[in-house]
Short mmCIF file of C-alpha atoms in Angstrom, two decimals:
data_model
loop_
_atom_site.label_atom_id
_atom_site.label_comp_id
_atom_site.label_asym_id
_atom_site.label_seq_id
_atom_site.Cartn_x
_atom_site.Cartn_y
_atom_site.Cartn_z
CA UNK A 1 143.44 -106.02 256.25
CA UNK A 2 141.41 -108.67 254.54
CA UNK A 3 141.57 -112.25 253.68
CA UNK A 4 140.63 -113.80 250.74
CA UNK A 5 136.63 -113.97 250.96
CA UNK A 6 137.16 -110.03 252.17
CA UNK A 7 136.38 -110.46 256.09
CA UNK A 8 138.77 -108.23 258.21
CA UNK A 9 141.39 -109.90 259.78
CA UNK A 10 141.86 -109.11 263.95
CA UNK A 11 144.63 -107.40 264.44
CA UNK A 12 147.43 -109.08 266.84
CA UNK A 13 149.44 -107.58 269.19
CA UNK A 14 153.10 -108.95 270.02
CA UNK A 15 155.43 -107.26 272.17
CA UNK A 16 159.02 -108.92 272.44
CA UNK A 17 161.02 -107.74 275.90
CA UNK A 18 164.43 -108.12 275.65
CA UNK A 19 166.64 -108.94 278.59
CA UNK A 20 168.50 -105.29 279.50
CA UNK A 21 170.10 -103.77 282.19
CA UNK A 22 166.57 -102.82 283.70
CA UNK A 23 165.47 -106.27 284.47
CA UNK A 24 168.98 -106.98 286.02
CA UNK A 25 168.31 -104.17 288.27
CA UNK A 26 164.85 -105.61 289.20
CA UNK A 27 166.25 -109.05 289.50
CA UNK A 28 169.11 -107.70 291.79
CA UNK A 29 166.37 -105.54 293.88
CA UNK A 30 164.13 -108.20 294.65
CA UNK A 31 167.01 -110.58 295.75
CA UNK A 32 168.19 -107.56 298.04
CA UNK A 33 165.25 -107.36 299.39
CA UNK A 34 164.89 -110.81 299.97
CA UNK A 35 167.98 -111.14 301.95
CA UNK A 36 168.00 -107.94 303.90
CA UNK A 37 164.21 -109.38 304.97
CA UNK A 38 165.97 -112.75 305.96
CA UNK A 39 168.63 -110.57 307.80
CA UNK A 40 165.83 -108.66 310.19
CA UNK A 41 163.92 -112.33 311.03
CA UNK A 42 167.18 -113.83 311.84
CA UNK A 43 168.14 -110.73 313.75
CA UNK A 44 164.81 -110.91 315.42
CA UNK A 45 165.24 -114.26 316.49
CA UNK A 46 168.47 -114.07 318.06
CA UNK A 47 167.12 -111.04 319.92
CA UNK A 48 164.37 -112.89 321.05
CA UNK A 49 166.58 -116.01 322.01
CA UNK A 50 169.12 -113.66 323.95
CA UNK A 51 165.79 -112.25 326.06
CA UNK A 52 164.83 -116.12 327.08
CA UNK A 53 168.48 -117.02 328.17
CA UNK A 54 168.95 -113.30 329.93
CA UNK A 55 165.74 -113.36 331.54
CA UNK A 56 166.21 -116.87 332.51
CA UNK A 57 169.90 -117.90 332.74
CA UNK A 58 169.04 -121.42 334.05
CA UNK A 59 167.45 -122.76 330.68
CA UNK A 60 171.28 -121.77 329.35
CA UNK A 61 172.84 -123.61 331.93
CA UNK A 62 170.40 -126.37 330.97
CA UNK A 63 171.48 -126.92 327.50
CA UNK A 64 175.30 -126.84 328.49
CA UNK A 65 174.47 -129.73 330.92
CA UNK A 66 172.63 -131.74 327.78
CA UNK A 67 175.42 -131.58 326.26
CA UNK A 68 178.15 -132.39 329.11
CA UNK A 69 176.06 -135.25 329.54
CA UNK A 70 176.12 -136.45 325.88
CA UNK A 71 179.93 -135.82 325.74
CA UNK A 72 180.07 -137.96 328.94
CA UNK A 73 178.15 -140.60 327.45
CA UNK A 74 179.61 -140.71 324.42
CA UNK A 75 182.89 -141.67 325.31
CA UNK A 76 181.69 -145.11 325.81
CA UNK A 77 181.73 -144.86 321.97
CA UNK A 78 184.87 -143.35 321.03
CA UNK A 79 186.92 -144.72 323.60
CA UNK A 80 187.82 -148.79 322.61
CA UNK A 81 188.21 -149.76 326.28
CA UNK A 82 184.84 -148.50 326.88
CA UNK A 83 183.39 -149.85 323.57
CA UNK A 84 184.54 -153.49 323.89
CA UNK A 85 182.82 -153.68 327.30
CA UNK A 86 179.61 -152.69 326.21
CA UNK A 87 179.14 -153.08 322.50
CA UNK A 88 177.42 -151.91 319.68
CA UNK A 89 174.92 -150.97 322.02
CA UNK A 90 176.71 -148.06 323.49
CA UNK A 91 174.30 -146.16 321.17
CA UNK A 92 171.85 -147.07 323.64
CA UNK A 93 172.95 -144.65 326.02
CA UNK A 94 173.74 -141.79 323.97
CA UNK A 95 169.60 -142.14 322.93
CA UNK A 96 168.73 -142.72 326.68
CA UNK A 97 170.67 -139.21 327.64
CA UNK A 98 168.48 -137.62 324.82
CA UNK A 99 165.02 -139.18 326.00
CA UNK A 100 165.49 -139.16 329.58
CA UNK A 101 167.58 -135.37 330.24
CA UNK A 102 165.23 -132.82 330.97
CA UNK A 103 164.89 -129.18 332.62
CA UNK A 104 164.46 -130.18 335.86
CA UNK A 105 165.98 -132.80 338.29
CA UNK A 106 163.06 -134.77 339.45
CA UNK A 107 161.53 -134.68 335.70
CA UNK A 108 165.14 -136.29 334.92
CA UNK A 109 165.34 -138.99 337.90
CA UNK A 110 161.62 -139.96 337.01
CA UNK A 111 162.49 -140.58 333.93
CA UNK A 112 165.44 -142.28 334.48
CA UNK A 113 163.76 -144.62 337.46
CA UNK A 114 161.04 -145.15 335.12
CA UNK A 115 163.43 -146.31 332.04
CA UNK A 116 165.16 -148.43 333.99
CA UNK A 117 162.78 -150.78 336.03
CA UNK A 118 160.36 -150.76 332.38
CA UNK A 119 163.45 -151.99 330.58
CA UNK A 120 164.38 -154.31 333.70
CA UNK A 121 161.43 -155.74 334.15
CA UNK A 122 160.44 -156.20 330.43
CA UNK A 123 163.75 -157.46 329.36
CA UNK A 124 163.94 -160.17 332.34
CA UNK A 125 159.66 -161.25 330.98
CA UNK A 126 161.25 -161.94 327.65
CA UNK A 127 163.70 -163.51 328.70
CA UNK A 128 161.55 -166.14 330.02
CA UNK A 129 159.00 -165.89 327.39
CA UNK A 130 161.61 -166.82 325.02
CA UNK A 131 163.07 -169.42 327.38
CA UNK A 132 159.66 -170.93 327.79
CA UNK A 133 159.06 -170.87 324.09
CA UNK A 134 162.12 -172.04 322.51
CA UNK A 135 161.37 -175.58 324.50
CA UNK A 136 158.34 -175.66 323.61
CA UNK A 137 159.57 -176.77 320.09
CA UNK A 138 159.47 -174.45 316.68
CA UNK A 139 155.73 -175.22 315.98
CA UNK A 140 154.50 -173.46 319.34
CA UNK A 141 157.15 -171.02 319.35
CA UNK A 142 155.61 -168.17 317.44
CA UNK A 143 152.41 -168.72 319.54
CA UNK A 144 153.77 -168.53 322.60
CA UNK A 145 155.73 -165.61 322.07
CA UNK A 146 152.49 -163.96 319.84
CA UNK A 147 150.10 -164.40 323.06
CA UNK A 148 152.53 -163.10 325.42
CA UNK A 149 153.33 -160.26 323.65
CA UNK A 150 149.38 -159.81 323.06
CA UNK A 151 148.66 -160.29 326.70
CA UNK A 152 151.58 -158.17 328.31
CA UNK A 153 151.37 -155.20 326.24
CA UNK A 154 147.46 -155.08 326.58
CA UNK A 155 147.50 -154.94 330.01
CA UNK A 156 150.23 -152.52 330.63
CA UNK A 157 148.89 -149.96 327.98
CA UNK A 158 145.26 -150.56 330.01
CA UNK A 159 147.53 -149.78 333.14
CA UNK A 160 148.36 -146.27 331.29
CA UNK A 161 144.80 -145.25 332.23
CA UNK A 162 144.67 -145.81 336.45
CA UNK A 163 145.27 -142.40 337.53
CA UNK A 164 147.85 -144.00 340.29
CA UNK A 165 149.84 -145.44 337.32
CA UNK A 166 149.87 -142.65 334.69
CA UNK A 167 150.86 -140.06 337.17
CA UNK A 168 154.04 -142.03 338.20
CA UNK A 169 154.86 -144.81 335.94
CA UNK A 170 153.47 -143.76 332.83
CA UNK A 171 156.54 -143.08 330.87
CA UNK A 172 158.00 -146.76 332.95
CA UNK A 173 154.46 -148.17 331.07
CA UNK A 174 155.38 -147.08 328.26
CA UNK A 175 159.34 -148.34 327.72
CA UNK A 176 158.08 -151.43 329.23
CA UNK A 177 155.78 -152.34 326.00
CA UNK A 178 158.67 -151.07 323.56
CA UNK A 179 161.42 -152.76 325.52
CA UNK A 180 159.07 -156.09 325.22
CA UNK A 181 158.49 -155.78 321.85
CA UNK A 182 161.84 -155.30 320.66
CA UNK A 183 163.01 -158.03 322.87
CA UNK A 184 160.38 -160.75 322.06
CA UNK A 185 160.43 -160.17 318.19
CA UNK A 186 163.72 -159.84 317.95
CA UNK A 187 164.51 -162.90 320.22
CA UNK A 188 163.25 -164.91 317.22
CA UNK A 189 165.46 -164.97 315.39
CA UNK A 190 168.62 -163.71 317.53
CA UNK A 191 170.34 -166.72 318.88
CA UNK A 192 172.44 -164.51 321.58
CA UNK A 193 169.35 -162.94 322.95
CA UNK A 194 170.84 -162.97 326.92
CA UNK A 195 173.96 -160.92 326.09
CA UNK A 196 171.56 -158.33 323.71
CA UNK A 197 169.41 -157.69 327.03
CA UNK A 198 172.52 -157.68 329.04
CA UNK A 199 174.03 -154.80 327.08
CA UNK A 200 170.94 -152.82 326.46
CA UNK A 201 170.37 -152.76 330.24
CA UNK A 202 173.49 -152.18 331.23
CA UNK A 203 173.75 -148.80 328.83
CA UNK A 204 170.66 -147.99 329.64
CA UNK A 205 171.85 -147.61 333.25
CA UNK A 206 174.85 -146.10 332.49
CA UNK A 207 173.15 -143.43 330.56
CA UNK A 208 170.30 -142.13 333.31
CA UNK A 209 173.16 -142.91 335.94
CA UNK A 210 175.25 -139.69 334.33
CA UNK A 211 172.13 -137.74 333.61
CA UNK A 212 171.08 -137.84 337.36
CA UNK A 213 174.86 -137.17 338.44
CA UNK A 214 174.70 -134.32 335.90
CA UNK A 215 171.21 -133.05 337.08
CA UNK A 216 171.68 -132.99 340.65
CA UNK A 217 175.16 -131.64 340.89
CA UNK A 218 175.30 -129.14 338.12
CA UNK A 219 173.01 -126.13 338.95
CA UNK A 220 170.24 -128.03 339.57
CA UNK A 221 166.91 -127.18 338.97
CA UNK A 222 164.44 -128.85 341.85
CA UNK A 223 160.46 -129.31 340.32
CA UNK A 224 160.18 -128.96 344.28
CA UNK A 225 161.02 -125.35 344.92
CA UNK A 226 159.62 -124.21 341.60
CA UNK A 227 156.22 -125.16 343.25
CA UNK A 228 157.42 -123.87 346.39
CA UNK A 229 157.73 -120.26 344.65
CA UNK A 230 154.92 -120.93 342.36
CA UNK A 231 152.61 -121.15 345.20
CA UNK A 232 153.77 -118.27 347.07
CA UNK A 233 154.05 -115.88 344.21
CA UNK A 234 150.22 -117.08 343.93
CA UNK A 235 149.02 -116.02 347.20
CA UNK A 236 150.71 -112.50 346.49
CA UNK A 237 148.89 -111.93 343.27
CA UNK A 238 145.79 -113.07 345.13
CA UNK A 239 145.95 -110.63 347.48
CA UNK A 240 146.99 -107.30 345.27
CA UNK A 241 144.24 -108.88 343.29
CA UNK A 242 141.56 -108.83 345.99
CA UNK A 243 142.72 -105.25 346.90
CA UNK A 244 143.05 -103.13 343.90
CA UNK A 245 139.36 -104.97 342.64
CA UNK A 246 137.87 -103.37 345.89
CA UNK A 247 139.65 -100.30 345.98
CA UNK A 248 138.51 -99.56 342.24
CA UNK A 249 135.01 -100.22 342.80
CA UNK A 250 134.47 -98.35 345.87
CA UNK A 251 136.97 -95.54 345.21
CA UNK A 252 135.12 -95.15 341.59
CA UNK A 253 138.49 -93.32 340.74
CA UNK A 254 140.14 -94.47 337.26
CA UNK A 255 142.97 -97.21 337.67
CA UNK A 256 146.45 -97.03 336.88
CA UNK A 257 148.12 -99.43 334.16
CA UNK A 258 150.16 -100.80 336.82
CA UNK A 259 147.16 -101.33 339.24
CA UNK A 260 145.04 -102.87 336.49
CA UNK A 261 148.02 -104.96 336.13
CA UNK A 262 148.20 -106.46 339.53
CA UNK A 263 144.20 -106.63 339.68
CA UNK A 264 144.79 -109.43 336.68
CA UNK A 265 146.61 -111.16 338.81
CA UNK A 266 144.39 -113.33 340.19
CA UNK A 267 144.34 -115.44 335.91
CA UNK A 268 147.83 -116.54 337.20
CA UNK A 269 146.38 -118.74 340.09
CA UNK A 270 143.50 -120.28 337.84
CA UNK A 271 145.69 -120.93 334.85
CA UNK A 272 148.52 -122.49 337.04
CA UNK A 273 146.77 -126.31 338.26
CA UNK A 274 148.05 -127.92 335.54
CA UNK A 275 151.51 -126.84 336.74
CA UNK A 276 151.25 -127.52 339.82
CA UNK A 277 150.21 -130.92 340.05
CA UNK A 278 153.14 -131.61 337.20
CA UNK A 279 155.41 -129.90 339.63
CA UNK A 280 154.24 -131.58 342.66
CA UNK A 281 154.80 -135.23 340.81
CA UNK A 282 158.13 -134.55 339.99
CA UNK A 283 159.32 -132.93 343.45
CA UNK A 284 158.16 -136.69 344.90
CA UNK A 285 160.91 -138.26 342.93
CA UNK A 286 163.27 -135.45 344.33
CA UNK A 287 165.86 -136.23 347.01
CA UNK A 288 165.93 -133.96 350.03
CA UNK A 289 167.46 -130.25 348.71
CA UNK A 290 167.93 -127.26 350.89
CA UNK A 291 165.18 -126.65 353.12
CA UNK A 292 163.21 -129.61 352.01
CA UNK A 293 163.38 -132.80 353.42
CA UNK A 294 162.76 -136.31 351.24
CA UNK A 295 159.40 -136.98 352.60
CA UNK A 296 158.17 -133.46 352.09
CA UNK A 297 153.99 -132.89 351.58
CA UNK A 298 154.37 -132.20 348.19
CA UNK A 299 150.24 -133.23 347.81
CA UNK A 300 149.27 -130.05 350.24
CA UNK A 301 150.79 -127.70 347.76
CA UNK A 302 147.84 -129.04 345.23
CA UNK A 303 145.27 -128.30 348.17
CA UNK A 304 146.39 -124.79 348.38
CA UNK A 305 146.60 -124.24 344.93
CA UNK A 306 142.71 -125.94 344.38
CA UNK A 307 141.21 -123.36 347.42
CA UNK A 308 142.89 -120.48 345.38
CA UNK A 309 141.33 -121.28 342.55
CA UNK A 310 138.32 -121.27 344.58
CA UNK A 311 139.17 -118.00 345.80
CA UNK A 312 140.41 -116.51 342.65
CA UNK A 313 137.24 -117.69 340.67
CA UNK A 314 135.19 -114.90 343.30
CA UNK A 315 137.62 -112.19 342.51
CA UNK A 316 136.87 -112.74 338.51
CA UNK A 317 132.84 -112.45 339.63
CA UNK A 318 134.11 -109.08 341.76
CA UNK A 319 135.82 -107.74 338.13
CA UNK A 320 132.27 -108.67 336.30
CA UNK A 321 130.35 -106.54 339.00
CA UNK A 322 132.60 -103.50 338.04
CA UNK A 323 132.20 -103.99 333.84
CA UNK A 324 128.61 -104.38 334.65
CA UNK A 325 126.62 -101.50 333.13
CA UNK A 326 123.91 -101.57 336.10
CA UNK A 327 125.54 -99.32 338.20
CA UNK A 328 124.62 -98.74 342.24
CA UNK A 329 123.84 -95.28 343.26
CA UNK A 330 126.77 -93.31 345.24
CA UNK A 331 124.45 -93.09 348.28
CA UNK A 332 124.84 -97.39 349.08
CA UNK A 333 127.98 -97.49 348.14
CA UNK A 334 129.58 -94.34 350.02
CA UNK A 335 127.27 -95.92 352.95
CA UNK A 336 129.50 -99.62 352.38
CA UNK A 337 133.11 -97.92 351.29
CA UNK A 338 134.51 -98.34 354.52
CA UNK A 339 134.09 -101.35 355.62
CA UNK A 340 134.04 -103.29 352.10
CA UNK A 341 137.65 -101.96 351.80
CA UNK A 342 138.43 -102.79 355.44
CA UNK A 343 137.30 -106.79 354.52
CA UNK A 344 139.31 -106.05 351.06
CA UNK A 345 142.48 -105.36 353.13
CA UNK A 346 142.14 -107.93 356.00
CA UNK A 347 141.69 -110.13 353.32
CA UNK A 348 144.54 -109.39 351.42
CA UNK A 349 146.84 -109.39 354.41
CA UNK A 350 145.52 -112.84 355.51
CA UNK A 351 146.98 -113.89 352.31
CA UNK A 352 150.17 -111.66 351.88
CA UNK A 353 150.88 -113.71 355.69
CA UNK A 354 150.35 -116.76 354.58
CA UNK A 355 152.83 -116.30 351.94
CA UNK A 356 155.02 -115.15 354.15
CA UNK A 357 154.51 -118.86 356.36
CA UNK A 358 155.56 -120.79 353.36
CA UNK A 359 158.14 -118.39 353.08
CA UNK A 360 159.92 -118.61 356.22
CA UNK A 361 158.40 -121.92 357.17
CA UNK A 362 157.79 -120.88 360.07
CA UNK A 363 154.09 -120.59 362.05
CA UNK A 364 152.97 -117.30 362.12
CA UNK A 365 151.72 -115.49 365.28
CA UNK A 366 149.99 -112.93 363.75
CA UNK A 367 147.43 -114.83 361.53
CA UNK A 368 144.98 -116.05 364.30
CA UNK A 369 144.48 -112.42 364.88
CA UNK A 370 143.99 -111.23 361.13
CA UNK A 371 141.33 -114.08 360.38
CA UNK A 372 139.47 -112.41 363.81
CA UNK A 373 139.56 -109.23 362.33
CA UNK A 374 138.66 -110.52 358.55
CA UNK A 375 135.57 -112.27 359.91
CA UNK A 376 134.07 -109.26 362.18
CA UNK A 377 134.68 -107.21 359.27
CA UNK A 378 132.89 -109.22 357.11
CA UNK A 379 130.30 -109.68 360.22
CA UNK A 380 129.65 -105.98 360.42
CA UNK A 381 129.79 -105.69 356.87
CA UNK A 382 126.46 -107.89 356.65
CA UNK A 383 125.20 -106.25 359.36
CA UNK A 384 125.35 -102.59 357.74
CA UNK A 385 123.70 -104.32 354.60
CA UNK A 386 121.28 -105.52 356.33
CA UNK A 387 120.45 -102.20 358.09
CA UNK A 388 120.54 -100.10 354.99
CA UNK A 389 116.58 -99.75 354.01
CA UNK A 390 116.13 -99.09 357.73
CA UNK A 391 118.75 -96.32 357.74
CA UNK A 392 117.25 -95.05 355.08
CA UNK A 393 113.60 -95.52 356.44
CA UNK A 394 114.32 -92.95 359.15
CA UNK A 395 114.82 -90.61 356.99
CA UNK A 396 111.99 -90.57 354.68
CA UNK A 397 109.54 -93.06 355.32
CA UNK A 398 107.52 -92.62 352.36
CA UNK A 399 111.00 -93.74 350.16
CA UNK A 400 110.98 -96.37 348.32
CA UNK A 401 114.32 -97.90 347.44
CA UNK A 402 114.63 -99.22 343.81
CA UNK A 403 116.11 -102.88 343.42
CA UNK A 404 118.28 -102.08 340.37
CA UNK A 405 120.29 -99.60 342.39
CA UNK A 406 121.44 -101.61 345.43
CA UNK A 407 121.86 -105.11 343.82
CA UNK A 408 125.55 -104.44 342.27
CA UNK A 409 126.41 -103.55 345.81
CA UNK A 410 124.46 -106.62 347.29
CA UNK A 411 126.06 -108.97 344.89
CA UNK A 412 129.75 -106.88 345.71
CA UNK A 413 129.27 -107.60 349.54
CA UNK A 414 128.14 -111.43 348.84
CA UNK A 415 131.01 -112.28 346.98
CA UNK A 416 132.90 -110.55 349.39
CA UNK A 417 131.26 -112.35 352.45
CA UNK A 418 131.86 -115.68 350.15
CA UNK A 419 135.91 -114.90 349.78
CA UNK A 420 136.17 -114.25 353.52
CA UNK A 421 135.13 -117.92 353.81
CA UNK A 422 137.17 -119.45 350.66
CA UNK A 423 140.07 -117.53 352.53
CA UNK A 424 139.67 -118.96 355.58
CA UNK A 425 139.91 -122.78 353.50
CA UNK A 426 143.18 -121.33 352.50
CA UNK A 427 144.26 -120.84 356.11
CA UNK A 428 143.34 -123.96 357.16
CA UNK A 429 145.37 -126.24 354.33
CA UNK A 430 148.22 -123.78 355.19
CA UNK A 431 148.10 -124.49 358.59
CA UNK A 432 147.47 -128.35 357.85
CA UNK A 433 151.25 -127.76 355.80
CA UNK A 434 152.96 -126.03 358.86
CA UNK A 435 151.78 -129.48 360.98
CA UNK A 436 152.93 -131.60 358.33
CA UNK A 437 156.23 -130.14 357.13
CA UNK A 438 157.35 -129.04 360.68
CA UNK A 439 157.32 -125.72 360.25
CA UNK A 440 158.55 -123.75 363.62
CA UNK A 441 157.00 -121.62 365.47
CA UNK A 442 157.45 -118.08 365.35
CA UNK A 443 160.08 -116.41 367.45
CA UNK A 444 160.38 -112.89 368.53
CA UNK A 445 162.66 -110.53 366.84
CA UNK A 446 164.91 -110.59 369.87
CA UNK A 447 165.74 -114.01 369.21
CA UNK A 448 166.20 -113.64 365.65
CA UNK A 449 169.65 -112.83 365.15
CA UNK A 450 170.34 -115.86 366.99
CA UNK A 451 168.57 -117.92 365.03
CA UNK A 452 170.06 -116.58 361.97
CA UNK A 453 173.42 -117.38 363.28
CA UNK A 454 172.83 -121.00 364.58
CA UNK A 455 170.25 -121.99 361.60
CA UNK A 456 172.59 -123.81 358.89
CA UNK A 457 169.58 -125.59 357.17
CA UNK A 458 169.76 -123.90 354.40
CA UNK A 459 172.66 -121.87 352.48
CA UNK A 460 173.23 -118.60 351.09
CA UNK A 461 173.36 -119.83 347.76
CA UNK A 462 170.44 -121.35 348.14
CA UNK A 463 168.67 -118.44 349.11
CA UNK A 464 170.25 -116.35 346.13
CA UNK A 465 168.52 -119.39 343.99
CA UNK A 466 164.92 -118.77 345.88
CA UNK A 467 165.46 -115.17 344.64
CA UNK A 468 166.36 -115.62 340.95
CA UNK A 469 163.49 -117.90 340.84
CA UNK A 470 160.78 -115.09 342.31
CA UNK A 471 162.44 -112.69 339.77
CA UNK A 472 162.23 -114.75 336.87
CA UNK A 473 158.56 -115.90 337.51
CA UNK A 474 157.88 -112.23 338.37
CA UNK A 475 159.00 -111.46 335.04
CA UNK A 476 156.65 -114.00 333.21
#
């Protein structure tokens, strides 16, 4: 086709699609799809919510004690009896149960003692702020209420950095600048500023009041004997961690999945500080529960837990010796087998029996013996390493020993000769623990059963709870 002056026209293509029972069909697919896609994630999210609450039935019992708590609480809502004695600000409460409630009991009563004596002590300093100011006529008012508000709330956030302060009153820092605030601004222009504080405090108390009753008597969950476990469960994986490393290297036979397994346990005791010492704050706040009393050395648990990491931080150089590609030659290390292993196991039973100390809380009569044997193990371990080019002098004297092929095994029997003595620092805080918590001395298995019979300290329930616990954090 042309136009007029006779140049070609370009062709144009148009195709019109009419709606037909084949894009309904693609319409409906894709929406099926959709929704059976939705129906797997949610299905795969339930699953995965059922594993957390079967694995770990506490965190279930948890959330039904949130909300008995807020159903407590809020009564002092719905109820007019309750209402007219405390106001509008019965809200109060029902937000203090959902700031201050949390997994475990002495996370709850620190949070509650901290709420309470911030909001206390702030509301009762603005309180006489605004007394002071509102004589001081309506010119200075402002001012004086401006500056203290500057003044107060400066220092206590600079408070928020003294290591004392933030790793007990932190969260008391912090309601004690918002409680200020609110107070102090709002005092301004609120006539009835007494009876406001009044009934804030007041719900305020009622509300951490019912989530310590709820805490403490409901299935409670103590920040104390989660370290307790914690710590112990630690020193196990230390010592299966110590052992399988040695036995692989010297036994140069190929792992298992399940000994690989307990040779990476030792990450567990280096990635766990930050728990502990959160753990070890709230179990101060704790009152005395099952076999712990009040005044319980929380603060030694940290020591332990710091020399393990010590320990532990040798066992990852042990696990770099056997990855390394500079292998020793069979001769050195058939010639140290025996008696690296024998350190590996001492080791690892010095450890397995201090767990077993915490445990039982009792002293143990066997570990002044095992740390004898650990160190002339490791003694005579040194000594054959010392020894070796003259062993191997008498046989050829001409032979001359190349460096590359003994220093895997040198470095193997230094680190080993270096956990010996971050062990015995483990020993030693343990022991420090038995002194300070009281433990008892070890009895003889004759006397046992009595003891068992006559010892009421702590119950069987209580023990059952221990057990869970060991479960569930073997499980993690």
């Amino acid at each position: 086709m042309t136009n007029d002056k006779g140049v070609p026209k370009e062709v144009e293509w148009r195709i019109k699609v009419e709606d037909g029972p084949w894009k309904r069909a693609v319409v409906s697919c894709s929406m099926w799809t959709f929704i059976t896609s939705f129906y797997f994630k949610l299905c795969k999210f339930f699953k995965k919510a059922w594993d957390i609450g079967v694995n770990d039935p506490r965190k279930f019992i948890h959330c039904l004690k949130v909300g008995i708590a807020l159903t407590a609480v809020s009564l002092f809502y719905y109820l007019k009896p309750l209402y007219d004695g405390v106001g509008r600000n019965a809200m109060w409460a029902v937000m203090t149960v959902i700031v201050v409630f949390e997994y475990t009991a002495g996370a709850t009563i620190y949070k509650s003692i901290n709420r309470i004596c911030g909001t206390t002590l702030a509301g009762l300093l603005a309180l006489g702020v605004h007394w002071v100011a509102s004589r001081a006529g309506d010119q200075w008012e402002p001012i004086i209420v401006g500056v203290s508000l500057f003044l107060l709330a400066s220092a206590a956030t600079f408070s928020r950095f003294i290591p004392t302060i933030k790793a007990r009153f932190d969260y008391g820092a912090m309601i004690f600048i918002l409680t200020f605030s609110l107070v102090s601004v709002s005092g301004y222009r609120i006539d009835e500023l007494f009876n406001m504080a009044q009934q804030r405090i007041s719900t305020i108390i009622i509300g951490t009041s019912l989530c310590i009753i709820v805490s403490t008597t409901v299935r409670p969950v103590w920040a104390g004997l989660e370290l307790y476990v914690l710590v112990t469960g630690n020193l196990d994986k230390l010592a299966n961690s110590l052992q399988c490393c040695v036995a692989q290297y010297f036994e140069a036979q190929a792992a298992s999945e399940e000994s690989n397994k307990k040779m990476m346990g030792y990450k567990c005791v280096l990635n766990s500080k930050a728990t502990e010492e959160s753990l070890a704050n709230l179990a101060r706040w704790e009152p005395a529960h099952g076999r712990f009393n009040f005044r319980h050395p929380w603060k030694q648990y940290l020591k332990i837990g710091a020399t393990m990491c010590r320990c532990a931080s040798c066992i990852d150089a042990l696990i770099g010796c056997i990855h390394s590609e500079n292998k020793s030659s069979n001769d050195i290390r058939k010639m140290m087998s025996k008696t690296s292993m024998q350190v590996g196991d001492i080791s690892a039973n010095v450890l397995r029996e201090l767990a077993l100390t915490i445990k039982s809380m009792t002293k143990s009569n066997k570990l002044d013996i095992l740390v004898i044997e650990m160190n002339s193990a490791s003694q005579e371990l040194q000594n054959l390493l010392k020894s070796y080019p003259n062993t191997q002098n008498k046989d050829d004297a001409k032979m001359d020993i190349p460096i590359m092929d003994i220093i895997q095994v040198v470095t193997m029997v230094s680190l080993l000769t270096e956990i010996v003595a971050r062990v015995e620092d483990v020993v030693k805080c343990v022991e420090e623990l038995s002194d300070l918590g009281k433990y008892k001395p070890a009895v003889s298995k004759c006397d046992k059963s009595k003891q068992h019979s006559t010892d009421s300290k702590i119950s069987p329930e209580q023990e059952n709870e221990e057990e869970e616990i060991v479960k569930t954090l073997q499980m993690v």
